[in-house]
CSV table of C-alpha atoms in Angstrom, one decimal:
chain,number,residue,atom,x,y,z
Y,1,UNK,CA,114.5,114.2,95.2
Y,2,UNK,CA,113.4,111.2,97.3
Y,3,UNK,CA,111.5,112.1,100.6
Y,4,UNK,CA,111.3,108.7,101.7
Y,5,UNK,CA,114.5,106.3,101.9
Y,6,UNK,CA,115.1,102.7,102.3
Y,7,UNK,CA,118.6,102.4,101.6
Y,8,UNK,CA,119.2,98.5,102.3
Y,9,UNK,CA,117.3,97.0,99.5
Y,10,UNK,CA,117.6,93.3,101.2
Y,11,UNK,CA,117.3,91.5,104.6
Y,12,UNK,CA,118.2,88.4,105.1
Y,13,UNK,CA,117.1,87.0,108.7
Y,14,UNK,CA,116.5,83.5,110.4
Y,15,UNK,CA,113.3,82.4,111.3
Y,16,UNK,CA,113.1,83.4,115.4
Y,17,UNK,CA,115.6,86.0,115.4
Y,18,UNK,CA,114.8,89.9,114.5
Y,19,UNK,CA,114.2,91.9,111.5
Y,20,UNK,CA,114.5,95.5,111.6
Y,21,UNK,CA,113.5,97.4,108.8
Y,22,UNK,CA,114.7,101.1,108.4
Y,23,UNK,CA,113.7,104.1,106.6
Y,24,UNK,CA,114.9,108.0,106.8
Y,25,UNK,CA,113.0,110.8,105.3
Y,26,UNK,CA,114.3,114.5,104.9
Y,27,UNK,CA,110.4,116.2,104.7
Y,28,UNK,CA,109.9,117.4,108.3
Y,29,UNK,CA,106.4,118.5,107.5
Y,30,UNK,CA,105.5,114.7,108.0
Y,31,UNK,CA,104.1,113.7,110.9
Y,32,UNK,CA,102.4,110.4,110.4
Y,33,UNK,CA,104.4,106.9,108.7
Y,34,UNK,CA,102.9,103.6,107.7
Y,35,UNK,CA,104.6,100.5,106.8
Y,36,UNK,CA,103.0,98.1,104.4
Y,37,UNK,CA,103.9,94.7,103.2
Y,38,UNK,CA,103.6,93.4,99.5
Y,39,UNK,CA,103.8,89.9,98.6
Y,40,UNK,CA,104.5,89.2,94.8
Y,41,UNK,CA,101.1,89.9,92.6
Y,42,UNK,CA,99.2,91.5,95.2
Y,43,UNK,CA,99.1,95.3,96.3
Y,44,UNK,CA,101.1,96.4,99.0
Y,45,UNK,CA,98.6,95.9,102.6
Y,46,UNK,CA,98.6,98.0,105.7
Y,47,UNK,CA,101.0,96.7,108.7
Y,48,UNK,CA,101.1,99.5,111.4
Y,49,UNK,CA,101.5,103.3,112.0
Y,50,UNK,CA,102.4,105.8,113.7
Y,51,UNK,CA,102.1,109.2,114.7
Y,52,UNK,CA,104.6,111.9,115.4
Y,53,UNK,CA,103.1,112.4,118.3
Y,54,UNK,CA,104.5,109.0,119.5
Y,55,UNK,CA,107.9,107.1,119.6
Y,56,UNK,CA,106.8,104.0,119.3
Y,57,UNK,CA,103.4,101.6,118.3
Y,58,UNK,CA,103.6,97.9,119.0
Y,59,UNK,CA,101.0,95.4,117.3
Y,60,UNK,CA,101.7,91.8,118.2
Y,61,UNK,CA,104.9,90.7,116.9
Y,62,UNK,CA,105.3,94.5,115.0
Y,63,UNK,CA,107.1,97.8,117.2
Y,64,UNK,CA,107.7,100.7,114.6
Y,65,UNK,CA,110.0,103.7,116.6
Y,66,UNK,CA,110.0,106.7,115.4
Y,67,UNK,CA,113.1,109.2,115.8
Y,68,UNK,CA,111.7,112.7,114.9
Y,69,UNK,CA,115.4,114.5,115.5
Y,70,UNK,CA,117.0,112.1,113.3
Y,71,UNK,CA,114.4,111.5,111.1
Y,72,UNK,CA,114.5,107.8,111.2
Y,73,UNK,CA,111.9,105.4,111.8
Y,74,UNK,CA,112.7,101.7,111.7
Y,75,UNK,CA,109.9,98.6,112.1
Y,76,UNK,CA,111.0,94.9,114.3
Y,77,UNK,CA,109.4,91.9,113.4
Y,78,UNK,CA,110.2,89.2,116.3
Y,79,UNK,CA,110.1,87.0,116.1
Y,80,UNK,CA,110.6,86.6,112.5
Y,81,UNK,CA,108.9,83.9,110.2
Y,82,UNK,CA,109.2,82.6,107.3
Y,83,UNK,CA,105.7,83.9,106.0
Y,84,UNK,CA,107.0,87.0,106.5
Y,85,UNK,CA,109.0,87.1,103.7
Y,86,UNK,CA,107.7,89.8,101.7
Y,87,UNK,CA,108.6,93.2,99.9
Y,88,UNK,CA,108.1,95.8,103.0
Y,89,UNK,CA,107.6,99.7,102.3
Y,90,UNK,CA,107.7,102.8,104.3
Y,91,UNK,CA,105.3,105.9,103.5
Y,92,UNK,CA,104.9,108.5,105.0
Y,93,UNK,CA,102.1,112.1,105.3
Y,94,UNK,CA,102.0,115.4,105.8
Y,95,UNK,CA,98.5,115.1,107.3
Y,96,UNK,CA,96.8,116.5,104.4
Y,97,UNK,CA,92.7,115.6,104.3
Y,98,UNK,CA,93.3,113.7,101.2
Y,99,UNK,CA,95.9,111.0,102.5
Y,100,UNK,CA,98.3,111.2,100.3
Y,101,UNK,CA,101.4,108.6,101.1
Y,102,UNK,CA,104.9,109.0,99.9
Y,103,UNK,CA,106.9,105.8,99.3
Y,104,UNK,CA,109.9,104.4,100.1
Y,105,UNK,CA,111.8,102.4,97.3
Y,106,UNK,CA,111.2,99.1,99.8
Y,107,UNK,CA,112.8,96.2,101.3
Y,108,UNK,CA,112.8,93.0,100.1
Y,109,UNK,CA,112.6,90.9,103.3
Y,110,UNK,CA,113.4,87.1,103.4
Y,111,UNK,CA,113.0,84.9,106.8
Y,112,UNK,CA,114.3,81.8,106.2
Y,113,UNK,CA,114.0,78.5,108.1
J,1,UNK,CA,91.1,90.6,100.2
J,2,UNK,CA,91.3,94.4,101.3
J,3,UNK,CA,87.8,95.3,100.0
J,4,UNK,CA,89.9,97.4,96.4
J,5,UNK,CA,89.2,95.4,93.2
J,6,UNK,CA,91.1,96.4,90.1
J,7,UNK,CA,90.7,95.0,86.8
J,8,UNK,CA,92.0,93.6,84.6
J,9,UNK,CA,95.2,92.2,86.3
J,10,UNK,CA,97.2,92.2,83.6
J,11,UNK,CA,97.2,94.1,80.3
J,12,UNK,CA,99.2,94.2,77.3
J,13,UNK,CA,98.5,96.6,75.0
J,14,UNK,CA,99.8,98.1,71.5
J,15,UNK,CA,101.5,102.2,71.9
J,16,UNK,CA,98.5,103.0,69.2
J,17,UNK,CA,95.9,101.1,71.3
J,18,UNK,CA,93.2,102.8,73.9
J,19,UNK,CA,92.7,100.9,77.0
J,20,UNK,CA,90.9,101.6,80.3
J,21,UNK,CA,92.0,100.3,84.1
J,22,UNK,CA,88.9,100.1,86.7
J,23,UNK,CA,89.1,100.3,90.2
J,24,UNK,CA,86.2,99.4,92.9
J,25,UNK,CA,85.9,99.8,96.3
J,26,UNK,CA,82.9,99.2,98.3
J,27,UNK,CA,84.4,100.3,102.0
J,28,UNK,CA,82.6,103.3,102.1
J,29,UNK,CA,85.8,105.5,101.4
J,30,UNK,CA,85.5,108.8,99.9
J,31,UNK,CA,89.1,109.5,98.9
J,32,UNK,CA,90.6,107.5,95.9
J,33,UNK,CA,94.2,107.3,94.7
J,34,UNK,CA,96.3,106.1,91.4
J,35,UNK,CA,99.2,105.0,92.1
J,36,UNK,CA,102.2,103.9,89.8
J,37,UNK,CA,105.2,101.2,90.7
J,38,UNK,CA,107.8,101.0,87.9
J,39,UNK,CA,110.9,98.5,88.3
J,40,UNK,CA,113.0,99.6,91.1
J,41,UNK,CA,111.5,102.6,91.9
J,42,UNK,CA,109.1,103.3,95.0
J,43,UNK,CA,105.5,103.7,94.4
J,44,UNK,CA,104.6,106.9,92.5
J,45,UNK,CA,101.3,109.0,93.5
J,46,UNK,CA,99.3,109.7,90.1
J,47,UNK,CA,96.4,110.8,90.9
J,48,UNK,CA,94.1,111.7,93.9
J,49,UNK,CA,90.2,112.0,94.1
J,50,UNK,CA,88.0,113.4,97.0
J,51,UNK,CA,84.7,112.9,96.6
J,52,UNK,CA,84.5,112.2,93.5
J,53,UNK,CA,86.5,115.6,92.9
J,54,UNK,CA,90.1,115.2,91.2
J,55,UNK,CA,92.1,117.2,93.8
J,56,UNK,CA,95.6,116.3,92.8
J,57,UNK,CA,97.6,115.6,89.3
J,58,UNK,CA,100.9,114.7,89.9
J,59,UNK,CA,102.6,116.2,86.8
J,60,UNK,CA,101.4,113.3,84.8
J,61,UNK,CA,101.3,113.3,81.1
J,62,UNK,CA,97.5,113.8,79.7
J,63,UNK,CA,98.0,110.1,78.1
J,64,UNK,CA,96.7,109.1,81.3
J,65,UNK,CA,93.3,110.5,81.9
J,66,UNK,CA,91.4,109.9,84.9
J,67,UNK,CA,87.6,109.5,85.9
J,68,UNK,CA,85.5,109.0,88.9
J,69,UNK,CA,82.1,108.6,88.2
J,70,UNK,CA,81.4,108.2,91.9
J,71,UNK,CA,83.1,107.4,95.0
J,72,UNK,CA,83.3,103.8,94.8
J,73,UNK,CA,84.4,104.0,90.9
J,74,UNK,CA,87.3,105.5,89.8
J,75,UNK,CA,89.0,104.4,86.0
J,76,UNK,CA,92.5,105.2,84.1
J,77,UNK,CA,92.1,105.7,80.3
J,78,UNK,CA,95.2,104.8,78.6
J,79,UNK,CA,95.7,106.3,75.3
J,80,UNK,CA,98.9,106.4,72.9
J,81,UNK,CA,101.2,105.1,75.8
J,82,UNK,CA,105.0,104.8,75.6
J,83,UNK,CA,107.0,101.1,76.3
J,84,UNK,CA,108.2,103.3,79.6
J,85,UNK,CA,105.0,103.1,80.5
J,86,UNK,CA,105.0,100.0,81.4
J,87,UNK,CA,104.5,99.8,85.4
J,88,UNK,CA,102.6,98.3,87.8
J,89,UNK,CA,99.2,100.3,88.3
J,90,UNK,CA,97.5,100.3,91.5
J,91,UNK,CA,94.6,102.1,93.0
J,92,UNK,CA,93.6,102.6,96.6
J,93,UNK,CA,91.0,104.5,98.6
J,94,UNK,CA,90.9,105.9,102.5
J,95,UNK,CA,88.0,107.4,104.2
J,96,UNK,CA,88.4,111.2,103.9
J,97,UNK,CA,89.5,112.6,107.3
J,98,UNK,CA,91.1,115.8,108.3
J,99,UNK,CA,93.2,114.7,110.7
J,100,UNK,CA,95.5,111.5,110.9
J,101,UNK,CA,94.5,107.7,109.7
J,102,UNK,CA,95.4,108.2,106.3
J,103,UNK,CA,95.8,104.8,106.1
J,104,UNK,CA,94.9,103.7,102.1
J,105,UNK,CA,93.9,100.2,101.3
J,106,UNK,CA,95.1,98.8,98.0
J,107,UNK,CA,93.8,96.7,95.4
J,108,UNK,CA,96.3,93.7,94.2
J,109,UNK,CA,96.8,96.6,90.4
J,110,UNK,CA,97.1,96.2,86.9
J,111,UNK,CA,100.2,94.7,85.5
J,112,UNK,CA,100.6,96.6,82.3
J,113,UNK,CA,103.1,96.1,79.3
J,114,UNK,CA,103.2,98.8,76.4
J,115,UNK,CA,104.6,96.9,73.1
């Protein structure tokens, strides 16, 4: 039983325009998300957060909204770039001390020029 | 460079064979996590330690054995592994709060084939 969904496994964008990235998850005891970004070889690194106590967290060219009735959260990239083309993943925490993440499956995203 | 190094990065070994993965962070964390990424599948909790106190097995099977010396350490001993177990290994480590910030840094993992 998957807790975390990604269910488009690709995105395709053009560099400049948006990319939105979604992700559902059916555990309501979470109440904080991350999305991180993998490139091929390397481990996955930390992109932005947010809290349930929020809607929305922007960081630069990064805004993650958060939907706690529908129990959606979706991350923009604008505008897009080309080194953005990466592997993104959505995780999500119950708020345990230990920080244990649950995973989406991911989206592989590709910005091209 | 996220301050997790894991070695080696890539590791073939034999079902019979006995191998160990190492993991090293020096960011001050006390929380430190195995994690595994098979093809096509989202990233898979194996493990979690809290100071240096295993506080979480994730049903895994005793062919994986864990060990943290101490908090920056933390190794996976491979023993009489399956070709399924074939994955993509990686550890991570977060400071140890109560509250929110569970943010985990990851090392770049072990690539690991099982002949």
């Amino acid at each position: 039983d998957q807790q975390v969904k990604q269910n488009s496994p690709s995105l395709s964008v053009q560099e400049g325009r948006i990319s939105i990235l979604n992700c559902d998850y059916t555990n309501s005891m979470f109440d904080y998300f991350l999305w991180y970004k993998k490139y091929p070889a390397e481990g996955p690194t930390f992109l932005i957060s947010i809290s349930s106590i929020k809607d929305k967290n922007e960081d630069g060219r990064f805004t993650v909204f958060l939907n706690k009735s529908a129990k959606h959260l979706s991350l923009h990239i604008v505008p897009s770039q080309p080194g953005d083309s990466a592997v993104y993943f959505c995780a999500a925490s119950d708020g345990t001390s230990y920080g244990k993440l649950t995973f989406g499956q991911g989206t592989i995203l590709t910005v091209h020029p | 460079e996220t301050g997790v190094t894991q070695t080696p990065r890539h590791l073939v070994m034999g079902m019979t064979n006995k191998k160990s993965l190492k993991c090293e962070q020096h960011l001050g964390h006390n929380a430190m996590y195995w994690y595994k990424q098979s093809a096509k599948k989202p990233l898979e909790l194996m493990f979690v330690y809290s100071l240096e106190e295993r506080v979480e097995n994730n049903s895994v099977p005793s062919r994986f054995s864990p060990e943290c010396p101490n908090s920056s350490h933390l190794f996976l001993h491979l023993h009489t592994l399956q070709p399924e177990d074939s994955a993509l290994y990686l550890c991570a480590s977060s400071p140890r709060r109560s509250s929110r910030d569970t943010e985990a840094f990851f090392g770049q993992g072990t690539r690991l084939t099982v002949v």
